[in-house]
Amino acid sequence: MTTCVAIARRSGSESLCREDASRVGTMRRLARARLKYCGLQRMSDDVAVIVSELFTNALLHSGGTQITFAMTVRDGSLRISVRDGMPGSAEIHSVDGDAETGRGLSLVASLVDARHGTWGVSDAGATTWCSIPC
């Protein structure tokens, strides 16, 4: 399953438009529906968090106008990828205990690791992905 969505171009600290912000929930629901279709509902909660974090990162940090979300089940693994088309590497950062943002990739890494999977970036940083055993 692959879905491409157009997003509004933003500059720097400009807030997300309402429509783009709502896309995160749409992608979570789409992921849950796909997991149910594949008989993998037991993964739904973790996958919903992973999808939320990867898609939100693409919305907030890409500066582009299109995001491609893909989720496939093949050879006993679930692969999720979010491509924003803009080079630049997604990295885990240390954040202050009071910070309200900045923990997304750390959360993704923890969930993927707990399921004995892998995650990373490719296409010069334009795609963030993870692979989790089913």
PDB file of N, CA and C in Angstrom, residues 45-104:
ATOM      1  N   ASP A  45      -1.178  -0.884  17.850  1.00  0.00           N
ATOM      2  CA  ASP A  45      -0.826   0.237  18.726  1.00  0.00           C
ATOM      3  C   ASP A  45       0.587   0.741  18.455  1.00  0.00           C
ATOM      4  N   ASP A  46       1.546  -0.170  18.401  1.00  0.00           N
ATOM      5  CA  ASP A  46       2.928   0.243  18.129  1.00  0.00           C
ATOM      6  C   ASP A  46       3.055   0.869  16.746  1.00  0.00           C
ATOM      7  N   VAL A  47       2.431   0.266  15.757  1.00  0.00           N
ATOM      8  CA  VAL A  47       2.518   0.785  14.392  1.00  0.00           C
ATOM      9  C   VAL A  47       1.860   2.161  14.294  1.00  0.00           C
ATOM     10  N   ALA A  48       0.756   2.369  14.986  1.00  0.00           N
ATOM     11  CA  ALA A  48       0.096   3.681  14.967  1.00  0.00           C
ATOM     12  C   ALA A  48       1.034   4.767  15.497  1.00  0.00           C
ATOM     13  N   VAL A  49       1.772   4.465  16.551  1.00  0.00           N
ATOM     14  CA  VAL A  49       2.725   5.441  17.102  1.00  0.00           C
ATOM     15  C   VAL A  49       3.859   5.688  16.107  1.00  0.00           C
ATOM     16  N   ILE A  50       4.392   4.632  15.531  1.00  0.00           N
ATOM     17  CA  ILE A  50       5.485   4.762  14.562  1.00  0.00           C
ATOM     18  C   ILE A  50       5.051   5.607  13.372  1.00  0.00           C
ATOM     19  N   VAL A  51       3.883   5.298  12.819  1.00  0.00           N
ATOM     20  CA  VAL A  51       3.365   6.053  11.674  1.00  0.00           C
ATOM     21  C   VAL A  51       3.174   7.516  12.056  1.00  0.00           C
ATOM     22  N   SER A  52       2.597   7.762  13.220  1.00  0.00           N
ATOM     23  CA  SER A  52       2.385   9.145  13.676  1.00  0.00           C
ATOM     24  C   SER A  52       3.697   9.916  13.736  1.00  0.00           C
ATOM     25  N   GLU A  53       4.697   9.314  14.332  1.00  0.00           N
ATOM     26  CA  GLU A  53       5.972  10.011  14.515  1.00  0.00           C
ATOM     27  C   GLU A  53       6.698  10.241  13.190  1.00  0.00           C
ATOM     28  N   LEU A  54       6.755   9.221  12.340  1.00  0.00           N
ATOM     29  CA  LEU A  54       7.450   9.388  11.061  1.00  0.00           C
ATOM     30  C   LEU A  54       6.736  10.390  10.166  1.00  0.00           C
ATOM     31  N   PHE A  55       5.409  10.320  10.124  1.00  0.00           N
ATOM     32  CA  PHE A  55       4.653  11.243   9.270  1.00  0.00           C
ATOM     33  C   PHE A  55       4.738  12.675   9.809  1.00  0.00           C
ATOM     34  N   THR A  56       4.653  12.818  11.124  1.00  0.00           N
ATOM     35  CA  THR A  56       4.759  14.148  11.722  1.00  0.00           C
ATOM     36  C   THR A  56       6.127  14.756  11.435  1.00  0.00           C
ATOM     37  N   ASN A  57       7.194  13.963  11.555  1.00  0.00           N
ATOM     38  CA  ASN A  57       8.530  14.474  11.228  1.00  0.00           C
ATOM     39  C   ASN A  57       8.593  14.980   9.796  1.00  0.00           C
ATOM     40  N   ALA A  58       8.024  14.227   8.876  1.00  0.00           N
ATOM     41  CA  ALA A  58       8.034  14.646   7.473  1.00  0.00           C
ATOM     42  C   ALA A  58       7.253  15.949   7.303  1.00  0.00           C
ATOM     43  N   LEU A  59       6.117  16.053   7.957  1.00  0.00           N
ATOM     44  CA  LEU A  59       5.324  17.290   7.867  1.00  0.00           C
ATOM     45  C   LEU A  59       6.082  18.498   8.413  1.00  0.00           C
ATOM     46  N   LEU A  60       6.692  18.320   9.562  1.00  0.00           N
ATOM     47  CA  LEU A  60       7.319  19.446  10.252  1.00  0.00           C
ATOM     48  C   LEU A  60       8.669  19.853   9.687  1.00  0.00           C
ATOM     49  N   HIS A  61       9.428  18.890   9.161  1.00  0.00           N
ATOM     50  CA  HIS A  61      10.821  19.181   8.849  1.00  0.00           C
ATOM     51  C   HIS A  61      11.204  19.129   7.377  1.00  0.00           C
ATOM     52  N   SER A  62      10.320  18.692   6.501  1.00  0.00           N
ATOM     53  CA  SER A  62      10.748  18.499   5.118  1.00  0.00           C
ATOM     54  C   SER A  62      10.838  19.789   4.323  1.00  0.00           C
ATOM     55  N   GLY A  63       9.883  20.675   4.478  1.00  0.00           N
ATOM     56  CA  GLY A  63       9.854  21.870   3.637  1.00  0.00           C
ATOM     57  C   GLY A  63       9.356  21.578   2.237  1.00  0.00           C
ATOM     58  N   GLY A  64       8.954  20.332   1.992  1.00  0.00           N
ATOM     59  CA  GLY A  64       8.465  19.945   0.669  1.00  0.00           C
ATOM     60  C   GLY A  64       6.969  20.107   0.530  1.00  0.00           C
ATOM     61  N   THR A  65       6.440  19.599  -0.568  1.00  0.00           N
ATOM     62  CA  THR A  65       5.003  19.724  -0.837  1.00  0.00           C
ATOM     63  C   THR A  65       4.321  18.370  -1.050  1.00  0.00           C
ATOM     64  N   GLN A  66       5.059  17.286  -0.831  1.00  0.00           N
ATOM     65  CA  GLN A  66       4.465  15.958  -0.998  1.00  0.00           C
ATOM     66  C   GLN A  66       5.131  14.965  -0.056  1.00  0.00           C
ATOM     67  N   ILE A  67       4.317  14.091   0.523  1.00  0.00           N
ATOM     68  CA  ILE A  67       4.817  13.014   1.370  1.00  0.00           C
ATOM     69  C   ILE A  67       4.246  11.709   0.838  1.00  0.00           C
ATOM     70  N   THR A  68       5.094  10.703   0.737  1.00  0.00           N
ATOM     71  CA  THR A  68       4.664   9.379   0.313  1.00  0.00           C
ATOM     72  C   THR A  68       4.797   8.428   1.495  1.00  0.00           C
ATOM     73  N   PHE A  69       3.684   7.797   1.843  1.00  0.00           N
ATOM     74  CA  PHE A  69       3.631   6.824   2.936  1.00  0.00           C
ATOM     75  C   PHE A  69       3.445   5.451   2.312  1.00  0.00           C
ATOM     76  N   ALA A  70       4.283   4.493   2.703  1.00  0.00           N
ATOM     77  CA  ALA A  70       4.156   3.131   2.183  1.00  0.00           C
ATOM     78  C   ALA A  70       4.231   2.141   3.342  1.00  0.00           C
ATOM     79  N   MET A  71       3.429   1.099   3.231  1.00  0.00           N
ATOM     80  CA  MET A  71       3.420   0.042   4.234  1.00  0.00           C
ATOM     81  C   MET A  71       3.222  -1.270   3.495  1.00  0.00           C
ATOM     82  N   THR A  72       4.175  -2.177   3.649  1.00  0.00           N
ATOM     83  CA  THR A  72       4.092  -3.465   2.968  1.00  0.00           C
ATOM     84  C   THR A  72       4.390  -4.595   3.943  1.00  0.00           C
ATOM     85  N   VAL A  73       3.783  -5.729   3.663  1.00  0.00           N
ATOM     86  CA  VAL A  73       4.068  -6.949   4.408  1.00  0.00           C
ATOM     87  C   VAL A  73       4.661  -7.925   3.407  1.00  0.00           C
ATOM     88  N   ARG A  74       5.898  -8.336   3.692  1.00  0.00           N
ATOM     89  CA  ARG A  74       6.579  -9.234   2.761  1.00  0.00           C
ATOM     90  C   ARG A  74       7.607 -10.054   3.528  1.00  0.00           C
ATOM     91  N   ASP A  75       7.648 -11.329   3.229  1.00  0.00           N
ATOM     92  CA  ASP A  75       8.649 -12.231   3.815  1.00  0.00           C
ATOM     93  C   ASP A  75       8.685 -12.163   5.337  1.00  0.00           C
ATOM     94  N   GLY A  76       7.506 -12.070   5.957  1.00  0.00           N
ATOM     95  CA  GLY A  76       7.419 -12.086   7.411  1.00  0.00           C
ATOM     96  C   GLY A  76       7.767 -10.792   8.109  1.00  0.00           C
ATOM     97  N   SER A  77       7.869  -9.698   7.352  1.00  0.00           N
ATOM     98  CA  SER A  77       8.183  -8.397   7.942  1.00  0.00           C
ATOM     99  C   SER A  77       7.215  -7.324   7.460  1.00  0.00           C
ATOM    100  N   LEU A  78       6.960  -6.403   8.353  1.00  0.00           N
ATOM    101  CA  LEU A  78       6.189  -5.209   8.020  1.00  0.00           C
ATOM    102  C   LEU A  78       7.187  -4.095   7.792  1.00  0.00           C
ATOM    103  N   ARG A  79       7.100  -3.445   6.634  1.00  0.00           N
ATOM    104  CA  ARG A  79       7.990  -2.320   6.325  1.00  0.00           C
ATOM    105  C   ARG A  79       7.142  -1.068   6.185  1.00  0.00           C
ATOM    106  N   ILE A  80       7.542  -0.032   6.896  1.00  0.00           N
ATOM    107  CA  ILE A  80       6.873   1.263   6.845  1.00  0.00           C
ATOM    108  C   ILE A  80       7.904   2.263   6.357  1.00  0.00           C
ATOM    109  N   SER A  81       7.522   3.093   5.391  1.00  0.00           N
ATOM    110  CA  SER A  81       8.437   4.153   4.960  1.00  0.00           C
ATOM    111  C   SER A  81       7.652   5.436   4.731  1.00  0.00           C
ATOM    112  N   VAL A  82       8.315   6.538   5.040  1.00  0.00           N
ATOM    113  CA  VAL A  82       7.752   7.857   4.816  1.00  0.00           C
ATOM    114  C   VAL A  82       8.814   8.651   4.060  1.00  0.00           C
ATOM    115  N   ARG A  83       8.446   9.081   2.871  1.00  0.00           N
ATOM    116  CA  ARG A  83       9.374   9.815   2.004  1.00  0.00           C
ATOM    117  C   ARG A  83       8.861  11.238   1.841  1.00  0.00           C
ATOM    118  N   ASP A  84       9.705  12.195   2.190  1.00  0.00           N
ATOM    119  CA  ASP A  84       9.311  13.592   2.006  1.00  0.00           C
ATOM    120  C   ASP A  84      10.016  14.227   0.817  1.00  0.00           C
ATOM    121  N   GLY A  85      10.935  13.498   0.202  1.00  0.00           N
ATOM    122  CA  GLY A  85      11.587  13.978  -1.002  1.00  0.00           C
ATOM    123  C   GLY A  85      12.661  15.028  -0.784  1.00  0.00           C
ATOM    124  N   MET A  86      12.927  15.371   0.461  1.00  0.00           N
ATOM    125  CA  MET A  86      13.917  16.402   0.748  1.00  0.00           C
ATOM    126  C   MET A  86      15.112  15.764   1.440  1.00  0.00           C
ATOM    127  N   PRO A  87      16.314  15.956   0.913  1.00  0.00           N
ATOM    128  CA  PRO A  87      17.480  15.383   1.558  1.00  0.00           C
ATOM    129  C   PRO A  87      17.711  15.986   2.944  1.00  0.00           C
ATOM    130  N   GLY A  88      18.302  15.212   3.790  1.00  0.00           N
ATOM    131  CA  GLY A  88      18.583  15.642   5.154  1.00  0.00           C
ATOM    132  C   GLY A  88      18.298  14.477   6.078  1.00  0.00           C
ATOM    133  N   SER A  89      19.177  14.193   6.963  1.00  0.00           N
ATOM    134  CA  SER A  89      19.066  12.974   7.748  1.00  0.00           C
ATOM    135  C   SER A  89      18.253  13.157   9.025  1.00  0.00           C
ATOM    136  N   ALA A  90      17.332  12.246   9.253  1.00  0.00           N
ATOM    137  CA  ALA A  90      16.588  12.197  10.514  1.00  0.00           C
ATOM    138  C   ALA A  90      17.502  11.591  11.565  1.00  0.00           C
ATOM    139  N   GLU A  91      17.619  12.260  12.696  1.00  0.00           N
ATOM    140  CA  GLU A  91      18.519  11.789  13.748  1.00  0.00           C
ATOM    141  C   GLU A  91      17.837  11.882  15.097  1.00  0.00           C
ATOM    142  N   ILE A  92      18.219  10.981  15.978  1.00  0.00           N
ATOM    143  CA  ILE A  92      17.736  11.034  17.358  1.00  0.00           C
ATOM    144  C   ILE A  92      18.537  12.110  18.084  1.00  0.00           C
ATOM    145  N   HIS A  93      17.825  12.986  18.790  1.00  0.00           N
ATOM    146  CA  HIS A  93      18.463  14.058  19.545  1.00  0.00           C
ATOM    147  C   HIS A  93      18.194  13.894  21.031  1.00  0.00           C
ATOM    148  N   SER A  94      19.125  14.353  21.841  1.00  0.00           N
ATOM    149  CA  SER A  94      18.880  14.427  23.280  1.00  0.00           C
ATOM    150  C   SER A  94      18.011  15.652  23.528  1.00  0.00           C
ATOM    151  N   VAL A  95      17.025  15.496  24.396  1.00  0.00           N
ATOM    152  CA  VAL A  95      16.149  16.623  24.699  1.00  0.00           C
ATOM    153  C   VAL A  95      16.076  16.829  26.201  1.00  0.00           C
ATOM    154  N   ASP A  96      15.828  18.048  26.576  1.00  0.00           N
ATOM    155  CA  ASP A  96      15.643  18.426  27.965  1.00  0.00           C
ATOM    156  C   ASP A  96      14.385  17.742  28.500  1.00  0.00           C
ATOM    157  N   GLY A  97      14.380  17.393  29.761  1.00  0.00           N
ATOM    158  CA  GLY A  97      13.230  16.723  30.372  1.00  0.00           C
ATOM    159  C   GLY A  97      11.929  17.492  30.267  1.00  0.00           C
ATOM    160  N   ASP A  98      11.999  18.826  30.132  1.00  0.00           N
ATOM    161  CA  ASP A  98      10.796  19.649  30.030  1.00  0.00           C
ATOM    162  C   ASP A  98      10.379  19.919  28.587  1.00  0.00           C
ATOM    163  N   ALA A  99      11.176  19.481  27.630  1.00  0.00           N
ATOM    164  CA  ALA A  99      10.879  19.745  26.225  1.00  0.00           C
ATOM    165  C   ALA A  99       9.561  19.084  25.822  1.00  0.00           C
ATOM    166  N   GLU A 100       8.779  19.785  25.020  1.00  0.00           N
ATOM    167  CA  GLU A 100       7.494  19.262  24.567  1.00  0.00           C
ATOM    168  C   GLU A 100       7.607  18.544  23.229  1.00  0.00           C
ATOM    169  N   THR A 101       8.741  18.641  22.575  1.00  0.00           N
ATOM    170  CA  THR A 101       8.963  17.973  21.295  1.00  0.00           C
ATOM    171  C   THR A 101      10.359  17.370  21.280  1.00  0.00           C
ATOM    172  N   GLY A 102      10.641  16.585  20.235  1.00  0.00           N
ATOM    173  CA  GLY A 102      11.989  16.085  20.039  1.00  0.00           C
ATOM    174  C   GLY A 102      12.220  14.643  20.425  1.00  0.00           C
ATOM    175  N   ARG A 103      11.172  13.945  20.842  1.00  0.00           N
ATOM    176  CA  ARG A 103      11.339  12.555  21.271  1.00  0.00           C
ATOM    177  C   ARG A 103      10.833  11.531  20.254  1.00  0.00           C
ATOM    178  N   GLY A 104      10.323  11.980  19.139  1.00  0.00           N
ATOM    179  CA  GLY A 104       9.669  11.103  18.180  1.00  0.00           C
ATOM    180  C   GLY A 104      10.523   9.965  17.661  1.00  0.00           C
TER     181      GLY A 104
END
